Tab-separated table of C-alpha atoms in Angstrom:
chain	number	residue	atom	x	y	z
A	250	MET	CA	-56.216	107.677	-17.421
A	251	LYS	CA	-55.964	103.871	-17.539
A	252	ARG	CA	-53.416	104.109	-20.404
A	253	LEU	CA	-51.302	106.663	-18.534
A	254	ALA	CA	-51.340	104.448	-15.356
A	255	PHE	CA	-50.180	101.453	-17.559
A	256	VAL	CA	-47.216	103.577	-18.839
A	257	PHE	CA	-46.062	104.418	-15.356
A	258	ALA	CA	-46.221	100.842	-14.485
A	259	VAL	CA	-44.144	99.760	-17.301
A	260	LEU	CA	-41.559	102.446	-16.600
A	261	ALA	CA	-41.429	101.454	-12.953
A	262	SER	CA	-40.786	97.880	-13.913
A	263	PHE	CA	-37.574	98.910	-15.538
A	264	VAL	CA	-36.054	100.745	-12.582
A	265	PRO	CA	-34.989	97.620	-10.556
A	266	ALA	CA	-33.418	96.119	-13.634
A	267	ALA	CA	-31.413	99.327	-14.300
A	268	GLU	CA	-30.275	99.595	-10.790
A	269	LYS	CA	-29.184	95.858	-10.878
A	270	ALA	CA	-27.291	96.454	-14.092
A	271	ALA	CA	-25.563	99.556	-12.607
A	272	ALA	CA	-24.636	97.519	-9.584
A	273	GLN	CA	-23.107	94.859	-11.837
A	274	THR	CA	-20.853	97.365	-13.690
A	275	GLU	CA	-19.828	99.514	-10.708
A	276	VAL	CA	-17.750	97.185	-8.601
A	277	SER	CA	-16.090	98.792	-5.528
A	278	ILE	CA	-12.951	97.818	-3.527
A	279	ASP	CA	-15.256	95.816	-1.307
A	280	LEU	CA	-14.772	92.915	-3.843
A	281	PHE	CA	-11.093	92.681	-2.570
A	282	TYR	CA	-12.069	92.942	1.092
A	283	ASP	CA	-14.749	90.266	0.752
A	284	THR	CA	-12.883	87.743	-1.337
A	285	LEU	CA	-9.167	87.789	-0.229
A	286	GLY	CA	-9.506	87.355	3.494
A	287	SER	CA	-9.369	83.597	3.530
A	288	SER	CA	-6.024	83.556	1.706
A	289	GLY	CA	-4.235	86.014	3.867
A	290	ASN	CA	-4.585	88.956	6.194
A	291	TRP	CA	-5.489	92.653	5.946
A	292	VAL	CA	-3.383	95.208	7.900
A	293	GLU	CA	-3.606	98.887	8.155
A	294	VAL	CA	-0.215	100.420	7.337
A	295	GLY	CA	0.704	104.128	7.622
A	296	ASP	CA	-0.072	106.190	4.445
A	297	TYR	CA	-0.909	103.100	2.424
A	298	GLY	CA	-4.118	102.374	4.395
A	299	TYR	CA	-5.458	98.848	4.157
A	300	ILE	CA	-2.978	96.350	2.446
A	301	TRP	CA	-3.027	92.705	2.266
A	302	GLN	CA	-0.480	89.924	2.864
A	303	PRO	CA	-0.924	86.476	1.466
A	304	ALA	CA	-0.578	83.661	4.060
A	305	VAL	CA	2.182	82.087	1.797
A	306	ALA	CA	4.346	85.212	2.324
A	307	VAL	CA	4.280	84.536	6.066
A	308	SER	CA	4.849	80.698	5.966
A	309	ASN	CA	7.500	80.928	3.253
A	310	ARG	CA	9.887	83.987	3.769
A	311	SER	CA	11.459	83.414	0.418
A	312	TRP	CA	8.142	83.833	-1.355
A	313	ARG	CA	8.001	86.561	-3.995
A	314	PRO	CA	5.196	88.182	-6.105
A	315	TYR	CA	5.103	87.252	-9.809
A	316	SER	CA	7.087	83.948	-9.264
A	317	ASP	CA	4.443	81.231	-9.058
A	318	GLY	CA	3.104	81.295	-12.726
A	319	TYR	CA	4.269	82.008	-16.207
A	320	TRP	CA	4.235	84.627	-18.878
A	321	ALA	CA	1.858	84.461	-21.795
A	322	TYR	CA	1.553	86.924	-24.662
A	323	THR	CA	-2.001	88.284	-25.257
A	324	ASP	CA	-3.590	91.044	-27.188
A	325	LEU	CA	-2.521	93.345	-24.328
A	326	GLY	CA	1.116	92.322	-24.293
A	327	TRP	CA	2.927	90.331	-21.648
A	328	THR	CA	0.417	88.836	-19.266
A	329	TRP	CA	0.956	87.083	-16.027
A	330	VAL	CA	-0.871	83.801	-15.624
A	331	SER	CA	-0.807	82.944	-11.829
A	332	TYR	CA	-1.154	79.557	-10.143
A	333	GLU	CA	-2.220	81.233	-6.896
A	334	ASP	CA	-5.917	81.613	-6.036
A	335	PHE	CA	-5.454	85.277	-5.236
A	336	GLY	CA	-3.600	86.035	-8.455
A	337	TRP	CA	-6.648	87.276	-10.240
A	338	ALA	CA	-6.440	90.389	-8.023
A	339	THR	CA	-2.983	90.943	-6.867
A	340	TYR	CA	-1.131	90.618	-10.205
A	341	HIS	CA	-3.661	92.679	-12.334
A	342	TYR	CA	-4.640	95.531	-9.916
A	343	GLY	CA	-2.546	97.529	-7.596
A	344	ARG	CA	1.074	97.436	-6.458
A	345	TRP	CA	3.410	95.476	-4.184
A	346	VAL	CA	5.497	96.751	-1.242
A	347	ARG	CA	8.047	95.012	1.045
A	348	LEU	CA	8.103	95.773	4.778
A	349	ARG	CA	11.267	95.086	6.733
A	350	ASP	CA	11.090	91.888	8.637
A	351	ARG	CA	7.498	91.286	7.430
A	352	GLY	CA	7.776	90.418	3.834
A	353	TRP	CA	5.584	91.420	0.791
A	354	PHE	CA	2.223	93.150	0.930
A	355	TRP	CA	-0.230	93.929	-1.794
A	356	VAL	CA	-1.631	97.481	-2.036
A	357	PRO	CA	-5.065	97.425	-3.898
A	358	GLY	CA	-5.501	99.406	-7.099
A	359	TYR	CA	-8.367	100.242	-9.473
A	360	GLU	CA	-7.238	99.545	-13.001
A	361	TRP	CA	-6.882	95.994	-14.527
A	362	ALA	CA	-3.718	95.321	-16.402
A	363	PRO	CA	-2.007	92.306	-17.914
A	364	ALA	CA	0.671	92.876	-15.175
A	365	TRP	CA	1.956	95.727	-13.222
A	366	VAL	CA	5.790	95.121	-13.489
A	367	SER	CA	9.068	96.898	-14.427
A	368	TRP	CA	10.928	94.863	-17.090
A	369	ARG	CA	14.707	94.523	-17.564
A	370	SER	CA	16.418	92.748	-20.435
A	371	GLY	CA	19.958	92.385	-21.836
A	372	GLY	CA	22.495	89.769	-22.676
A	373	ASP	CA	21.300	86.284	-21.721
A	374	TYR	CA	18.920	87.550	-18.943
A	375	ILE	CA	15.494	88.966	-18.479
A	376	GLY	CA	13.803	90.008	-15.303
A	377	TRP	CA	10.691	91.727	-13.896
A	378	ALA	CA	9.808	93.471	-10.636
A	379	PRO	CA	6.384	94.346	-9.080
A	380	LEU	CA	5.747	98.022	-9.224
A	381	PRO	CA	5.623	99.613	-5.810
A	382	PRO	CA	3.128	102.363	-4.846
A	383	ARG	CA	4.095	105.967	-4.458
A	384	ARG	CA	3.786	106.589	-0.716
A	385	GLY	CA	0.974	108.701	0.473
A	386	VAL	CA	-0.807	108.577	-2.812
A	387	THR	CA	-3.736	106.232	-3.625
A	388	VAL	CA	-2.721	103.557	-6.310
A	389	VAL	CA	-4.355	104.951	-9.369
A	390	TYR	CA	-2.951	104.714	-12.913
A	391	ASP	CA	-3.707	108.042	-14.624
A	392	GLY	CA	-3.025	106.963	-18.129
A	393	ARG	CA	0.563	108.224	-18.351
A	394	PRO	CA	3.013	105.850	-19.914
A	395	ILE	CA	5.316	103.972	-17.617
A	396	ARG	CA	8.575	103.644	-19.375
A	397	GLY	CA	12.284	102.917	-18.890
A	398	ALA	CA	12.876	105.464	-16.027
A	399	VAL	CA	10.553	103.558	-13.710
A	400	ASP	CA	13.407	102.194	-11.644
A	401	VAL	CA	14.496	105.669	-10.842
A	402	GLU	CA	10.984	107.142	-10.407
A	403	PHE	CA	9.926	104.339	-8.052
A	404	ASP	CA	13.247	103.736	-6.560
A	405	ILE	CA	13.220	100.007	-7.479
A	406	GLY	CA	16.302	98.194	-6.141
A	407	PRO	CA	17.875	94.896	-7.365
A	408	LEU	CA	16.235	92.674	-4.743
A	409	TYR	CA	12.740	93.536	-6.079
A	410	TYR	CA	13.550	91.699	-9.338
A	411	ASN	CA	13.029	88.202	-10.483
A	412	PHE	CA	15.708	87.229	-13.042
A	413	ILE	CA	15.882	84.157	-15.270
A	414	ASP	CA	17.914	82.928	-18.180
A	415	ILE	CA	16.230	84.307	-21.394
A	416	ARG	CA	15.812	80.776	-22.727
A	417	TYR	CA	13.470	79.887	-19.922
A	418	ILE	CA	10.911	82.743	-20.567
A	419	GLY	CA	8.498	80.465	-22.385
A	420	GLU	CA	8.481	77.693	-19.668
A	421	PRO	CA	5.241	76.937	-17.780
A	422	VAL	CA	6.971	76.957	-14.383
A	423	LEU	CA	9.141	79.946	-13.742
A	424	ARG	CA	9.411	79.737	-9.973
A	425	ASP	CA	12.241	77.267	-9.991
A	426	ARG	CA	14.085	79.100	-12.790
A	427	ILE	CA	14.436	82.424	-10.875
A	428	PHE	CA	17.969	83.042	-9.735
A	429	GLU	CA	18.771	83.762	-6.132
A	430	PRO	CA	17.954	87.531	-5.436
A	431	ALA	CA	21.426	87.913	-3.797
A	432	GLN	CA	22.889	87.751	-7.327
A	433	ASN	CA	20.578	90.377	-8.801
A	434	VAL	CA	23.164	93.192	-8.755
A	435	THR	CA	25.091	91.242	-11.407
A	436	TYR	CA	22.053	90.990	-13.629
A	437	ILE	CA	21.126	94.731	-13.119
A	438	GLN	CA	24.502	95.522	-14.464
A	439	LYS	CA	24.028	93.332	-17.503
A	440	THR	CA	20.504	94.518	-18.334
A	441	VAL	CA	18.563	97.749	-19.115
A	442	ASN	CA	15.039	98.761	-18.167
A	443	VAL	CA	12.632	98.166	-21.130
A	444	THR	CA	9.349	98.776	-19.417
A	445	ASN	CA	6.544	100.026	-21.632
A	446	ILE	CA	3.184	100.265	-20.037
A	447	THR	CA	0.744	102.307	-22.139
A	448	TYR	CA	-3.058	103.275	-21.981
A	449	ASN	CA	-5.489	103.430	-24.877
A	450	ASN	CA	-9.234	103.600	-24.931
A	451	THR	CA	-9.542	102.683	-21.180
A	452	THR	CA	-7.247	99.572	-21.715
A	453	VAL	CA	-3.778	99.105	-20.174
A	454	TYR	CA	-1.084	97.389	-22.332
A	455	ASN	CA	2.137	95.819	-21.042
A	456	TYR	CA	4.737	95.566	-23.795
A	457	GLY	CA	8.251	95.608	-22.365
A	458	PRO	CA	10.643	93.149	-23.920
A	459	ASP	CA	10.597	92.804	-27.729
A	460	TYR	CA	8.464	89.699	-28.123
A	461	ASN	CA	10.009	88.681	-31.480
A	462	LYS	CA	13.635	88.871	-30.167
A	463	VAL	CA	12.726	87.152	-26.975
A	464	SER	CA	10.911	84.387	-28.694
A	465	ALA	CA	14.004	83.732	-30.840
A	466	TYR	CA	16.009	82.780	-27.776
A	467	SER	CA	13.329	81.072	-25.883
A	468	ALA	CA	13.932	77.228	-25.680
A	469	ARG	CA	10.168	76.546	-25.992
A	470	PRO	CA	7.349	78.628	-27.637
A	471	ILE	CA	5.986	81.436	-25.547
A	472	GLN	CA	2.212	80.784	-25.129
A	473	ARG	CA	0.034	83.094	-27.213
A	474	LEU	CA	-3.444	83.678	-25.841
A	475	LYS	CA	-6.511	85.701	-27.106
A	476	LEU	CA	-7.704	87.800	-24.204
A	477	GLU	CA	-11.618	87.550	-23.946
A	478	ARG	CA	-13.635	89.569	-21.519
A	479	GLN	CA	-16.843	88.094	-20.041
A	480	ASN	CA	-19.263	89.242	-17.380
A	481	ALA	CA	-19.548	87.231	-14.166
A	482	ALA	CA	-23.025	86.926	-12.744
A	483	ASP	CA	-21.634	86.697	-9.130
A	484	LEU	CA	-18.096	88.254	-8.881
A	485	SER	CA	-17.563	87.006	-5.326
A	486	ALA	CA	-18.477	83.405	-6.205
A	487	ALA	CA	-16.413	83.614	-9.329
A	488	ALA	CA	-13.394	84.772	-7.320
A	489	GLN	CA	-13.760	81.909	-4.786
A	490	ASN	CA	-13.960	79.475	-7.702
A	491	GLY	CA	-11.040	80.763	-9.638
A	492	ALA	CA	-13.223	81.951	-12.487
A	493	LEU	CA	-12.260	85.474	-12.810
A	494	THR	CA	-9.084	84.695	-14.805
A	495	LYS	CA	-8.779	81.459	-16.430
A	496	VAL	CA	-7.081	79.790	-19.510
A	497	GLN	CA	-9.412	78.006	-21.870
A	498	GLY	CA	-7.716	76.592	-24.975
A	499	ASP	CA	-6.044	79.509	-26.791
A	500	ARG	CA	-8.004	82.137	-24.807
A	501	LEU	CA	-7.353	83.938	-21.569
A	502	VAL	CA	-11.001	84.486	-20.252
A	503	VAL	CA	-11.145	87.488	-17.910
A	504	ALA	CA	-14.367	88.112	-15.907
A	505	ALA	CA	-12.637	90.509	-13.449
A	506	PRO	CA	-13.722	94.079	-13.702
A	507	GLN	CA	-11.717	96.334	-16.044
A	508	LYS	CA	-12.058	99.074	-13.458
A	509	ILE	CA	-12.770	99.119	-9.735
A	510	GLN	CA	-14.900	102.103	-8.635
A	511	ARG	CA	-14.016	104.288	-5.849
A	512	SER	CA	-16.339	103.942	-2.813
A	513	PRO	CA	-18.169	107.236	-2.070
A	514	ARG	CA	-17.894	106.335	1.700
A	515	PRO	CA	-14.960	105.042	3.836
A	516	VAL	CA	-14.840	101.223	3.692
A	517	ALA	CA	-12.662	98.687	5.392
A	518	PRO	CA	-12.013	95.004	5.492
A	519	LYS	CA	-14.301	93.006	7.912
A	520	ALA	CA	-11.166	91.788	9.751
A	521	VAL	CA	-7.795	93.760	10.159
A	522	LYS	CA	-5.132	91.816	11.805
A	523	GLU	CA	-3.088	94.752	13.114
A	524	LYS	CA	-2.119	98.431	12.520
A	525	ILE	CA	1.380	99.516	11.638
A	526	ALA	CA	1.736	103.186	12.186
A	527	GLN	CA	5.366	103.668	11.050
A	528	PRO	CA	6.327	100.872	8.581
A	529	ALA	CA	9.964	100.322	7.566
A	530	ILE	CA	9.781	100.119	3.787
A	531	GLU	CA	12.329	98.112	1.799
A	532	HIS	CA	13.097	99.364	-1.675
A	533	GLY	CA	15.210	96.367	-2.748
A	534	TRP	CA	18.684	97.887	-1.994
A	535	SER	CA	19.456	95.951	1.140
A	536	GLY	CA	22.465	93.798	0.620
A	537	ALA	CA	23.254	95.357	-2.757
A	538	GLY	CA	26.639	96.673	-1.596
A	539	ASP	CA	28.227	99.556	0.244
A	540	GLU	CA	27.223	103.157	-0.333
A	541	LYS	CA	29.677	103.631	-3.131
A	542	THR	CA	28.543	100.541	-5.066
A	543	ILE	CA	24.956	101.515	-4.639
A	544	ALA	CA	25.516	105.069	-5.806
A	545	GLN	CA	27.423	103.680	-8.942
A	546	LEU	CA	24.583	101.238	-9.755
A	547	LYS	CA	21.854	103.900	-9.334
A	548	GLN	CA	23.873	106.162	-11.776
A	549	LYS	CA	24.123	103.257	-14.127
A	550	ILE	CA	20.402	102.784	-14.031
A	551	LYS	CA	19.706	106.470	-14.533
A	552	ALA	CA	21.864	106.535	-17.651
A	553	GLU	CA	20.358	103.441	-19.340
A	554	ASP	CA	18.967	103.764	-22.880
A	555	PRO	CA	16.042	101.219	-23.584
A	556	LYS	CA	16.928	101.378	-27.248
A	557	LYS	CA	20.418	99.966	-26.510
A	558	VAL	CA	19.622	96.514	-25.166
A	559	PRO	CA	22.779	94.281	-25.027
A	560	PRO	CA	22.220	91.336	-27.321
A	561	PRO	CA	22.439	87.847	-25.967
A	562	GLU	CA	25.641	86.013	-26.107
A	563	ILE	CA	23.985	82.696	-26.980
A	564	SER	CA	22.909	81.910	-30.425
A	565	PRO	CA	19.058	82.070	-31.316
A	566	ARG	CA	17.073	78.912	-31.506
A	567	ALA	CA	17.568	77.185	-34.835
A	568	GLY	CA	15.424	78.779	-37.594
A	569	ALA	CA	14.242	81.544	-35.373
A	570	SER	CA	14.250	85.155	-36.648
A	571	THR	CA	15.607	87.920	-34.360
A	572	THR	CA	14.100	90.699	-36.451
A	573	SER	CA	12.073	93.186	-34.426
A	574	GLU	CA	8.670	94.295	-35.736
A	575	ALA	CA	7.565	98.006	-35.576
A	576	THR	CA	4.732	96.900	-33.332
A	577	ALA	CA	4.151	94.017	-31.101
A	578	PRO	CA	2.259	91.161	-32.992
A	579	ALA	CA	-1.486	90.564	-32.816
A	580	ILE	CA	-2.220	93.604	-30.669
A	581	ALA	CA	-5.798	94.831	-30.903
A	582	ALA	CA	-7.092	98.241	-30.020
A	583	SER	CA	-9.117	96.747	-27.067
A	584	PRO	CA	-9.813	93.207	-25.850
A	585	SER	CA	-12.803	91.311	-27.242
A	586	THR	CA	-15.888	91.496	-25.216
A	587	THR	CA	-18.871	89.328	-24.802
A	588	ALA	CA	-21.455	91.817	-23.697
A	589	ASN	CA	-23.899	90.919	-20.841
A	590	GLN	CA	-22.734	87.390	-20.958
A	591	PRO	CA	-21.936	85.509	-17.733
A	592	ALA	CA	-18.626	83.734	-17.586
A	593	GLY	CA	-19.052	79.921	-18.059
A	594	SER	CA	-22.541	80.326	-19.557
A	595	SER	CA	-23.532	78.140	-22.522
A	596	ALA	CA	-23.838	81.273	-24.553
A	597	ALA	CA	-20.288	82.329	-23.671
A	598	GLN	CA	-19.010	79.064	-24.812
A	599	ALA	CA	-21.090	78.659	-27.990
A	600	GLY	CA	-18.257	80.050	-30.112
A	601	ALA	CA	-15.385	78.512	-28.191
A	602	PRO	CA	-13.061	76.002	-29.791
A	603	ALA	CA	-13.618	72.269	-29.192
A	604	THR	CA	-10.708	72.246	-26.722
A	605	ALA	CA	-11.820	75.229	-24.690
A	606	ALA	CA	-12.744	73.152	-21.668
A	607	ALA	CA	-9.181	72.283	-21.212
A	608	SER	CA	-6.100	74.551	-21.095
A	609	THR	CA	-3.407	74.092	-23.597
A	610	ALA	CA	-0.954	74.843	-20.895
A	611	PRO	CA	0.438	71.706	-19.144
A	612	ALA	CA	-0.841	70.483	-15.735
A	613	SER	CA	0.704	69.069	-12.658
A	614	ALA	CA	0.570	69.102	-8.876
A	615	ARG	CA	2.382	71.783	-6.989
A	616	GLY	CA	4.171	71.941	-3.544
A	617	LYS	CA	2.104	72.733	-0.440
A	618	ALA	CA	4.646	75.362	0.516
A	619	GLN	CA	3.236	77.602	-2.187
A	620	GLY	CA	-0.138	77.826	-0.510
A	621	LYS	CA	-3.648	77.370	-1.811
A	622	ARG	CA	-3.789	76.821	-5.515
A	623	SER	CA	-5.955	78.369	-8.044
A	624	LYS	CA	-8.607	75.839	-9.176
A	625	ASN	CA	-8.897	76.887	-12.787
A	626	ALA	CA	-5.459	78.089	-13.558
A	627	PRO	CA	-3.299	75.948	-15.830
A	628	ALA	CA	-0.514	73.988	-14.139
A	629	PRO	CA	2.746	72.657	-15.466
A	630	ALA	CA	3.330	69.023	-16.551
A	631	ALA	CA	6.713	68.964	-14.746
A	632	ARG	CA	8.602	71.255	-12.542
A	633	ALA	CA	12.315	72.389	-13.057
A	634	SER	CA	14.720	71.310	-10.334
A	635	SER	CA	17.088	74.316	-10.498
A	636	ALA	CA	17.480	77.766	-11.728
A	637	THR	CA	21.092	77.146	-12.808
A	638	PRO	CA	21.403	77.773	-16.554
A	639	PRO	CA	23.501	75.471	-18.840
A	640	THR	CA	27.255	75.905	-18.871
A	641	SER	CA	29.858	75.331	-21.537
A	642	ALA	CA	30.743	72.140	-19.827
A	643	ASP	CA	27.406	70.601	-20.669
A	644	ASN	CA	27.477	67.903	-23.434
A	645	SER	CA	25.446	68.514	-26.672
A	646	SER	CA	22.586	66.023	-25.806
A	647	ALA	CA	22.083	67.886	-22.544
A	648	ARG	CA	21.406	71.034	-24.459
A	649	GLN	CA	18.439	69.711	-26.306
A	650	PRO	CA	15.141	70.857	-24.577
A	651	ALA	CA	12.537	68.145	-24.733
A	652	ALA	CA	9.031	68.504	-26.121
A	653	THR	CA	7.771	68.197	-22.580
A	654	PRO	CA	8.954	70.648	-19.907
A	655	ALA	CA	12.751	69.933	-19.582
A	656	THR	CA	14.782	69.949	-16.411
A	657	PRO	CA	17.763	72.248	-16.593
A	658	PRO	CA	20.706	70.825	-18.589
A	659	ASN	CA	22.947	71.562	-15.667
A	660	SER	CA	20.729	70.356	-12.793
A	661	GLY	CA	21.938	71.182	-9.249
A	662	LYS	CA	20.621	71.715	-5.854
A	663	GLY	CA	19.359	75.203	-4.985
A	664	ARG	CA	19.132	78.202	-7.183
A	665	GLY	CA	21.946	80.144	-8.709
A	666	HIS	CA	24.009	80.838	-11.825
A	667	ALA	CA	26.996	78.963	-13.098
A	668	LYS	CA	29.909	81.062	-14.284
A	669	GLY	CA	30.210	79.499	-17.649
A	670	ARG	CA	28.117	80.207	-20.555
A	671	GLU	CA	27.196	77.853	-23.461
A	672	THR	CA	27.527	79.034	-27.061
A	673	ALA	CA	25.418	76.426	-28.814
A	674	ALA	CA	21.733	77.404	-29.386
A	675	PRO	CA	19.174	75.132	-27.778
A	676	ALA	CA	17.017	73.215	-30.160
A	677	ALA	CA	13.397	74.449	-30.744
A	678	SER	CA	10.799	72.619	-28.596
A	679	SER	CA	7.147	71.976	-29.323
A	680	ALA	CA	4.382	73.558	-27.276
A	681	PRO	CA	3.836	72.239	-23.807
A	682	GLU	CA	1.956	68.856	-23.970
A	683	ARG	CA	-1.354	68.550	-22.270
A	684	PRO	CA	-1.597	65.432	-20.115
């Protein structure tokens, strides 16, 4: 009898541990409600339910999603590395929607991805747009591929896109390289949709533009990072400290949950600023032209073939190969995982390279207009002063990108695109220097 009682006591001691482990793996949408409030406001909007607007989208009406950061290439494809403290959530889960006269709002989602964007590429340009939600449907990625027809399926208009010169895709500061949205109709006409989001073994991959071809025209190397998953002992604290997604050396350490669980009961943010019963949704077509022009542009988008991407007019970087590989380079079946290992623990860092404590990406101060900064995100060493790409009038010395982040060869005030094109290929630059 004593032995039987001892067995029951031992079994009982495991119950709290099992419940604690389950609580750590099953993370609900409350994580967003509890951690994003200080950086913006929750509102209840029509069929979308509770959606969130960052404070910077109110203070700076020209602010756009996926603009304050840079693109790195990881095991899962094109991955957005944000400088904003809320970026761990808003650029890896869910969708974005723009409300008329109110700006951009984030609609929470349940699956983690390198980025949820639509890609366009062609000629000397490359662009990306945040994927919008399907109205009246909860944002859930059901594992179906998202391909080149996404602009038609989601009705994504020109003004949703961020376009840049292809030579700047490897830069650590993309915000000031983005062209004025008013010019996006021109870039839509010169590009085709190359979106390629796939799902394998519970993992979302974001391929899109051909990495090898894009790299050949990028003036500086596109940062390559190994995605490494770790467990955070306290997700809320990690979110507040910017530790859910951070660059360490040549690794992108992700402690954010791979999947957010649906709550079995109705939940809501602690504070809801307002309720908008009938929102006016903008799809990015405002200012794109008259009805005839918009109809022609939509027909052009519908007829696009992602296998027929117009090649760049400029020459590739000296010594670069434009050969496309059958598959994207260095893609693993799933991201590496450190099981039951808190992010930032000594065990987690035991196998890290000597430089893991500091990012290989450059660092610098950013403007206050962009809002609160992410504490652990890498920051650029210097910021560009214009989005205007080089023109044929530039002299040869101005066309040589420096080893440190270069200012645009044709520096000018404001953002925009010069009419001329240069024909000489920019010289290859070294990786961004760490201060």
